[in-house]
PDB file of C-alpha atoms in Angstrom:
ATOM      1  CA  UNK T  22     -38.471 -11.154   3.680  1.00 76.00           C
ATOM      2  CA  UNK T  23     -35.260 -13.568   3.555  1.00 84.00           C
ATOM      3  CA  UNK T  24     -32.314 -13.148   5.032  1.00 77.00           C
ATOM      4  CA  UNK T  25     -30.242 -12.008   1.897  1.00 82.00           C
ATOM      5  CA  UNK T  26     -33.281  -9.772   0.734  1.00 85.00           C
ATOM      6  CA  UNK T  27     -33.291  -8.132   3.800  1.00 80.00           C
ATOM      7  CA  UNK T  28     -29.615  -7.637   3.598  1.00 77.00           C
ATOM      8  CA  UNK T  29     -29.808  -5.454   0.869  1.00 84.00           C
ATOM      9  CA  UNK T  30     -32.146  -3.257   2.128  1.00 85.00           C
ATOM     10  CA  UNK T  31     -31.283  -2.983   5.409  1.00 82.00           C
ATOM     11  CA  UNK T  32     -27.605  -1.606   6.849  1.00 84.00           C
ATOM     12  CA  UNK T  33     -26.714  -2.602  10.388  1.00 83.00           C
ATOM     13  CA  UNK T  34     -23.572  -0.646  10.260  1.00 84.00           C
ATOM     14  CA  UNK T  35     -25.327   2.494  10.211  1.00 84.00           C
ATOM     15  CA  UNK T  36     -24.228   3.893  13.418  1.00 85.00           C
ATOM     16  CA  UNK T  37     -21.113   2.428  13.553  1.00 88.00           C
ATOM     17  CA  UNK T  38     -18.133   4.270  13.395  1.00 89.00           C
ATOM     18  CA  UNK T  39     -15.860   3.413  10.181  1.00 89.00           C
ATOM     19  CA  UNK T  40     -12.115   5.210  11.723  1.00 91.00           C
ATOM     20  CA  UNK T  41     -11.428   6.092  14.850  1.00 90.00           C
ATOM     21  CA  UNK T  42      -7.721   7.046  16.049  1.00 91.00           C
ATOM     22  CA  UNK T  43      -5.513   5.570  18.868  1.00 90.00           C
ATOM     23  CA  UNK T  44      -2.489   7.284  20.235  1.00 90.00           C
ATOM     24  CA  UNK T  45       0.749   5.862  20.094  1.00 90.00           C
ATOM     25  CA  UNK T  46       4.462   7.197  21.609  1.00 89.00           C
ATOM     26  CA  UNK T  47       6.759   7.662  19.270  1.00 90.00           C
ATOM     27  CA  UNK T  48       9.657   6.757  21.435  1.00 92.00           C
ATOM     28  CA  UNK T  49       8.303   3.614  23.389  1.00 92.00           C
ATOM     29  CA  UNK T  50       5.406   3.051  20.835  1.00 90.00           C
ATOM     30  CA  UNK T  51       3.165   2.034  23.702  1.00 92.00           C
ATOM     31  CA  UNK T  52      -0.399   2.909  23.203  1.00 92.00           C
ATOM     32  CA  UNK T  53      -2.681   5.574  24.864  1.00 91.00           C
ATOM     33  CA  UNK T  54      -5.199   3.515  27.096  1.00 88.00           C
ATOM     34  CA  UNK T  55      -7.126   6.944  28.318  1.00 78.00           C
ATOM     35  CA  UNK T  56      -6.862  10.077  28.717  1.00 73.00           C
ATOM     36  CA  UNK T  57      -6.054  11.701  31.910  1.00 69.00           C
ATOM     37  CA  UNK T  58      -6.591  14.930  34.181  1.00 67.00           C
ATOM     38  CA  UNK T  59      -5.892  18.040  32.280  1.00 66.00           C
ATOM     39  CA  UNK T  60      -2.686  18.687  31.522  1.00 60.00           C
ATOM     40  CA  UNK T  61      -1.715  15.009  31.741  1.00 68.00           C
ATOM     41  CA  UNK T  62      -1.247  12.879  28.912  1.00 74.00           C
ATOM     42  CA  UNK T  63      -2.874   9.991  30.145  1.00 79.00           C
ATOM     43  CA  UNK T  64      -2.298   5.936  31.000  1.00 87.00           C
ATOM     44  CA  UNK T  65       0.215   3.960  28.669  1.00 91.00           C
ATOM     45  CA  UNK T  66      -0.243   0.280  27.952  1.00 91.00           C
ATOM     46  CA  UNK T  67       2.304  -1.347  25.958  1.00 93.00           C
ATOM     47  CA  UNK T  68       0.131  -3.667  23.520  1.00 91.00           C
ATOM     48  CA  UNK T  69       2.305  -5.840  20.833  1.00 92.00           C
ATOM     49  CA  UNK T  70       0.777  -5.526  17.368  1.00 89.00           C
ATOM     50  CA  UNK T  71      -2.253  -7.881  17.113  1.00 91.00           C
ATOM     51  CA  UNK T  72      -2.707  -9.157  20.491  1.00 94.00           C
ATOM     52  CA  UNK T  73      -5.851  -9.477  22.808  1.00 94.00           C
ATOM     53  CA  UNK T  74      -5.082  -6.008  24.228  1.00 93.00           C
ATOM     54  CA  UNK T  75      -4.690  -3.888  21.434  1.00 94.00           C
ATOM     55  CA  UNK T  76      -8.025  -5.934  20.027  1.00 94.00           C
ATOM     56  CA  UNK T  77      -9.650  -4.676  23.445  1.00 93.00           C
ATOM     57  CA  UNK T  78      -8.099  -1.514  22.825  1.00 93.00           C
ATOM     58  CA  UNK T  79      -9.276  -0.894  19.410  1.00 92.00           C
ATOM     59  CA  UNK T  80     -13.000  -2.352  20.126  1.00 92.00           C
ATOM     60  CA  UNK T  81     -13.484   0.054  22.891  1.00 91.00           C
ATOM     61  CA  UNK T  82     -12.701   2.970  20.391  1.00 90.00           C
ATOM     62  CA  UNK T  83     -15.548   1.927  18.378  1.00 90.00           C
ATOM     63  CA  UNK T  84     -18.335   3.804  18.775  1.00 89.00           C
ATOM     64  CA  UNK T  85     -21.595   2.130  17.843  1.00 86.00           C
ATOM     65  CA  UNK T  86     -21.051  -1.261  19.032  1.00 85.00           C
ATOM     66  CA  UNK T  87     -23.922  -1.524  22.506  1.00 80.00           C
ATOM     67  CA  UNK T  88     -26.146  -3.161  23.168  1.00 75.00           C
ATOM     68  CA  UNK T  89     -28.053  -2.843  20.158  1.00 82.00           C
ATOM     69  CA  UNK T  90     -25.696  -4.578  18.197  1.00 87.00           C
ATOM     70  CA  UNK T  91     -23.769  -7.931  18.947  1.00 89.00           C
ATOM     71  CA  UNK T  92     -19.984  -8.514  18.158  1.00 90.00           C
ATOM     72  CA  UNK T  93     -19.632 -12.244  16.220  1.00 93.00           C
ATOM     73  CA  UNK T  94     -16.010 -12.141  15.506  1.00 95.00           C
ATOM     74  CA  UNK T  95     -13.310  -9.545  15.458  1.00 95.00           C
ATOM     75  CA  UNK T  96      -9.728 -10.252  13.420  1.00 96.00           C
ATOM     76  CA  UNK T  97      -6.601  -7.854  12.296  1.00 95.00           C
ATOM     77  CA  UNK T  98      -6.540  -7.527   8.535  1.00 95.00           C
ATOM     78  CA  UNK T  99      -2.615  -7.671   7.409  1.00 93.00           C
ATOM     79  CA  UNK T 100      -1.426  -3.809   6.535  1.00 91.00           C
ATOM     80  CA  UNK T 101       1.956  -2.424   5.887  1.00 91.00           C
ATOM     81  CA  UNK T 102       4.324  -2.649   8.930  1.00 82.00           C
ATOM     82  CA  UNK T 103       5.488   0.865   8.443  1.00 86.00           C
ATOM     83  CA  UNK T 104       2.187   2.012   7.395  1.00 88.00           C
ATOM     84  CA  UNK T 105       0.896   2.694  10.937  1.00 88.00           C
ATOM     85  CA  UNK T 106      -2.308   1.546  10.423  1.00 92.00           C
ATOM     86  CA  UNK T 107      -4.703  -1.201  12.154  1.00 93.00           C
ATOM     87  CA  UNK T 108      -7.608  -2.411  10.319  1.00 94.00           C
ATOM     88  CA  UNK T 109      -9.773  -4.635  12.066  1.00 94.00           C
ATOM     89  CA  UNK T 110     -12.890  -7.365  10.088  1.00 95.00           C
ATOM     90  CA  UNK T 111     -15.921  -7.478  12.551  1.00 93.00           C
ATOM     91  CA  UNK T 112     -18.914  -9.467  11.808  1.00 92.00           C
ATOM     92  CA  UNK T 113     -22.004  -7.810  14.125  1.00 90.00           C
ATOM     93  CA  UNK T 114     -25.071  -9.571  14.225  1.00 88.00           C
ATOM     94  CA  UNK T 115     -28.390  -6.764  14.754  1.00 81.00           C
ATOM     95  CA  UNK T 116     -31.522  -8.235  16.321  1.00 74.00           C
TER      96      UNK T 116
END
């Protein structure tokens, strides 16, 4: 089958989670990195909106993407400042 055929038929983003959440402080609006002991509230990075480590950030959130699957390309799509939402464009390739 050719490549566009088999595009059709075939969805490598099964798997792959669509949404996940991150955790942000409403005061210093830095983001949670993980989550600690019980009863703690975990590690705070500050990440400015679209850099390398909120990218990092948001990538590691995603479940789905192993080994199975390879990352291309990964870019911030423009939202609403005050909307409070990050939306990411991956392109995955699946062997």
């Amino acid at each position: 089958m050719c490549a566009p055929c088999l595009s059709t038929e075939v969805d490598i983003t099964d798997g792959i989670s669509k949404e996940c959440s991150l955790v942000q402080c409403n005061g210093c609006l830095r983001f949670q990195r993980s989550t600690g002991a019980k009863g703690t509230s975990g590690i705070y990075a500050e990440c400015p909106l679209e850099s390398l480590d909120l990218m990092a950030l948001c990538l590691k959130k995603i479940h789905g993407l192993n080994k199975d699957v390879k990352l291309i390309d990964a870019s911030f799509i423009w939202t609403e400042p005050h909307s409070k939402r990050i939306k990411l464009k991956l392109t995955i390739r699946k062997e």
